[in-house]
Short mmCIF file of C-alpha atoms and ligand atoms in Angstrom, two decimals:
data_model
loop_
_atom_site.label_atom_id
_atom_site.label_comp_id
_atom_site.label_asym_id
_atom_site.label_seq_id
_atom_site.Cartn_x
_atom_site.Cartn_y
_atom_site.Cartn_z
CA UNK A 1 1.86 -1.69 4.37
CA UNK A 2 2.47 -1.94 8.05
CA UNK A 3 1.57 1.43 9.52
CA UNK A 4 3.02 1.42 13.01
CA UNK A 5 2.63 5.15 13.52
CA UNK A 6 -0.03 4.49 16.17
CA UNK A 7 2.18 2.09 18.15
CA UNK A 8 2.01 2.90 21.84
CA UNK A 9 5.75 2.43 22.44
CA UNK A 10 8.74 3.89 20.67
CA UNK A 11 10.30 0.66 19.42
CA UNK A 12 7.67 0.04 16.74
CA UNK A 13 6.48 -3.25 18.22
CA UNK A 14 2.82 -4.03 18.79
CA UNK A 15 1.78 -3.72 22.43
CA UNK A 16 -1.47 -4.54 24.23
CA UNK A 17 -2.19 -0.78 24.49
CA UNK A 18 -2.12 -0.39 20.72
CA UNK A 19 -5.42 1.28 19.72
CA UNK A 20 -5.71 -1.03 16.75
CA UNK A 21 -6.75 -3.83 19.13
CA UNK A 22 -9.83 -1.82 20.19
CA UNK A 23 -10.64 -1.15 16.55
CA UNK A 24 -10.30 -4.83 15.74
CA UNK A 25 -12.58 -5.70 18.68
CA UNK A 26 -15.23 -3.31 17.33
CA UNK A 27 -14.91 -4.93 13.93
CA UNK A 28 -15.30 -8.42 15.42
CA UNK A 29 -18.37 -7.28 17.38
CA UNK A 30 -19.93 -5.88 14.21
CA UNK A 31 -19.84 -9.24 12.44
CA UNK A 32 -22.63 -11.78 12.35
CA UNK A 33 -21.23 -14.41 14.72
CA UNK A 34 -23.24 -17.11 12.93
CA UNK A 35 -21.20 -16.69 9.77
CA UNK A 36 -17.61 -17.87 9.28
CA UNK A 37 -15.70 -14.92 10.70
CA UNK A 38 -12.12 -16.18 10.72
CA UNK A 39 -11.21 -14.97 7.22
CA UNK A 40 -12.76 -11.48 7.45
CA UNK A 41 -11.24 -10.91 10.89
CA UNK A 42 -7.79 -12.02 9.75
CA UNK A 43 -8.11 -9.83 6.65
CA UNK A 44 -9.04 -6.84 8.78
CA UNK A 45 -6.17 -7.52 11.19
CA UNK A 46 -3.72 -7.91 8.30
CA UNK A 47 -4.94 -4.63 6.82
CA UNK A 48 -4.65 -2.83 10.14
CA UNK A 49 -1.41 -4.25 11.58
CA UNK A 50 0.30 -5.10 8.29
CA UNK A 51 0.97 -8.65 9.52
CA UNK A 52 -0.33 -11.16 12.04
CA UNK A 53 2.12 -11.61 14.93
CA UNK A 54 1.29 -14.04 17.73
CA UNK A 55 -0.16 -11.27 19.96
CA UNK A 56 -2.69 -10.44 17.26
CA UNK A 57 -3.52 -14.11 16.62
CA UNK A 58 -4.11 -14.63 20.37
CA UNK A 59 -6.30 -11.54 20.55
CA UNK A 60 -8.41 -12.80 17.66
CA UNK A 61 -8.70 -16.24 19.23
CA UNK A 62 -9.78 -14.80 22.60
CA UNK A 63 -12.35 -12.49 21.02
CA UNK A 64 -13.84 -14.88 18.48
CA UNK A 65 -13.66 -18.20 20.33
CA UNK A 66 -11.80 -19.69 17.36
CA UNK A 67 -8.92 -21.87 18.66
CA UNK A 68 -5.47 -20.33 18.31
CA UNK A 69 -4.27 -23.39 16.36
CA UNK A 70 -6.98 -22.77 13.77
CA UNK A 71 -6.15 -19.05 13.54
CA UNK A 72 -2.47 -19.93 13.07
CA UNK A 73 -3.34 -22.58 10.47
CA UNK A 74 -5.34 -20.12 8.36
CA UNK A 75 -2.77 -17.32 8.79
CA UNK A 76 0.04 -19.54 7.54
CA UNK A 77 -1.93 -21.31 4.80
CA UNK A 78 -3.03 -18.32 2.73
CA UNK A 79 -0.39 -16.20 1.05
CA UNK A 80 -2.48 -13.04 1.59
CA UNK A 81 -1.49 -13.24 5.26
CA UNK A 82 1.94 -12.69 6.79
CA UNK A 83 3.05 -13.59 10.27
CA UNK A 84 6.31 -11.65 9.91
CA UNK A 85 6.50 -7.90 9.32
CA UNK A 86 6.69 -6.78 5.71
CA UNK A 87 8.97 -4.14 4.27
CA UNK A 88 7.76 -0.86 2.82
CA UNK A 89 8.52 -2.24 -0.64
CA UNK A 90 7.78 -5.75 -1.78
CA UNK A 91 10.11 -7.37 -4.31
CA UNK A 92 8.78 -10.39 -6.13
CA UNK A 93 11.30 -12.26 -8.27
CA UNK A 94 9.57 -14.34 -10.91
CA UNK A 95 10.64 -17.97 -10.77
CA UNK A 96 8.23 -19.04 -13.53
CA UNK A 97 9.61 -21.22 -16.32
CA UNK A 98 10.42 -18.46 -18.83
CA UNK A 99 12.20 -16.37 -16.21
CA UNK A 100 13.92 -19.35 -14.65
CA UNK A 101 15.51 -20.51 -17.92
CA UNK A 102 16.67 -16.93 -18.53
CA UNK A 103 18.45 -16.68 -15.18
CA UNK A 104 16.00 -15.58 -12.50
CA UNK A 105 17.99 -17.52 -9.89
CA UNK A 106 20.95 -15.20 -10.55
CA UNK A 107 18.63 -12.21 -10.17
CA UNK A 108 17.30 -13.57 -6.90
CA UNK A 109 20.82 -14.27 -5.61
CA UNK A 110 21.96 -10.76 -6.55
CA UNK A 111 19.02 -9.18 -4.76
CA UNK A 112 19.63 -11.29 -1.67
CA UNK A 113 23.29 -10.26 -1.73
CA UNK A 114 22.53 -6.56 -2.21
CA UNK A 115 19.90 -6.53 0.51
CA UNK A 116 21.83 -8.90 2.82
CA UNK A 117 18.75 -11.01 3.48
CA UNK A 118 17.42 -14.42 2.55
CA UNK A 119 14.38 -15.00 0.39
CA UNK A 120 11.20 -14.47 2.40
CA UNK A 121 12.88 -11.99 4.75
CA UNK A 122 12.70 -8.25 5.33
CA UNK A 123 15.67 -5.91 5.56
CA UNK A 124 16.55 -4.67 9.06
CA UNK A 125 15.55 -1.12 8.10
CA UNK A 126 12.12 -2.33 6.99
CA UNK A 127 12.70 -1.09 3.47
CA UNK A 128 12.33 -4.26 1.41
CA UNK A 129 10.82 -7.72 1.64
CA UNK A 130 12.24 -10.19 -0.87
CA UNK A 131 10.16 -13.07 -2.20
CA UNK A 132 10.16 -15.54 -5.06
CA UNK A 133 6.91 -15.61 -7.00
CA UNK A 134 5.15 -17.54 -9.73
CA UNK A 135 4.77 -16.17 -13.28
CA UNK A 136 4.10 -12.44 -13.22
CA UNK A 137 2.40 -12.57 -16.61
CA UNK A 138 5.08 -10.70 -18.56
CA UNK A 139 7.16 -13.64 -19.81
CA UNK A 140 8.34 -11.64 -22.85
CA UNK A 141 10.39 -9.56 -20.41
CA UNK A 142 12.08 -12.56 -18.75
CA UNK A 143 13.81 -12.56 -16.40
CA UNK A 144 11.72 -10.06 -14.52
CA UNK A 145 10.88 -8.82 -11.06
CA UNK A 146 8.14 -6.71 -9.60
CA UNK A 147 8.72 -4.06 -6.94
CA UNK A 148 5.38 -2.92 -5.52
CA UNK A 149 3.42 -2.26 -8.76
CA UNK A 150 6.47 -1.73 -11.02
CA UNK A 151 7.79 -4.41 -13.36
CA UNK A 152 11.48 -4.55 -14.29
CA UNK A 153 12.30 -6.89 -17.14
CA UNK A 154 15.25 -8.19 -19.15
CA UNK A 155 17.32 -8.41 -16.00
CA UNK A 156 19.89 -10.80 -17.45
CA UNK A 157 22.24 -7.89 -16.77
CA UNK A 158 22.17 -8.09 -12.98
CA UNK A 159 24.46 -5.06 -12.70
CA UNK A 160 21.27 -2.97 -13.13
CA UNK A 161 19.91 -4.20 -9.82
CA UNK A 162 21.60 -1.70 -7.42
CA UNK A 163 20.28 1.22 -9.50
CA UNK A 164 16.80 -0.25 -9.48
CA UNK A 165 16.88 -0.67 -5.70
CA UNK A 166 18.10 2.90 -5.36
CA UNK A 167 14.79 4.16 -6.73
CA UNK A 168 13.07 2.92 -3.57
CA UNK A 169 14.25 4.82 -0.52
S1 LIG B 1 7.70 -16.76 -16.25
FE1 LIG B 1 8.31 -14.87 -15.44
S2 LIG B 1 6.78 -13.51 -16.09
FE2 LIG B 1 6.11 -15.43 -16.77
#
C-alpha cells in the first residue's frame, strides 16, 4: 500500500524533501556494494513508496551507480514492481481458462464500467486498482475475482458487483 502520509507537500505527490529518500539512502548504504543490489533496493523502494515513479528510479540510479535504463528495465519487467500508483484495494480478475469460459471478460468489463477506469489503472480517488490476472487457484468458483485477500466466486451474475465493491470504502 502506498503510504503517502509522510509526503512533504499537501498534494500527495513525492517530492525531493520526502523523508523516505533519506531512509532509502541509508538502506542503500547498508548493502554490500559487491553484491547485486538492484533488486533489494527496488523492493525496498516499492515497499516504502508503494510504487516506483521516475523520481525514485533516478534517485536509485544516482545512489547506486546502476544506469537509469537498467533500473527502469527491471522495474517494468517484474510484476512485483509498479511504476504507477496503486489503489488502496487491488482487484484481480481471473482470466484463466476456467474463468474465461464462464464469462470473466463480462466481469472485467462490468468492473471497468463501475469504476470508470481501464484495466491496469487506478481510480481517481485512489480506492481501487483493476487488473486481469492468471488463474487464482479456485477454478471451482469460476468466474472469480480477488479483492486484496478476499475471493469472490460464481460471478456469472454481474449484478452482484456493485455490492461487492461497496464493501471496500
Ligand atoms: S481459472 Fe480462474 S481461478 Fe483458475
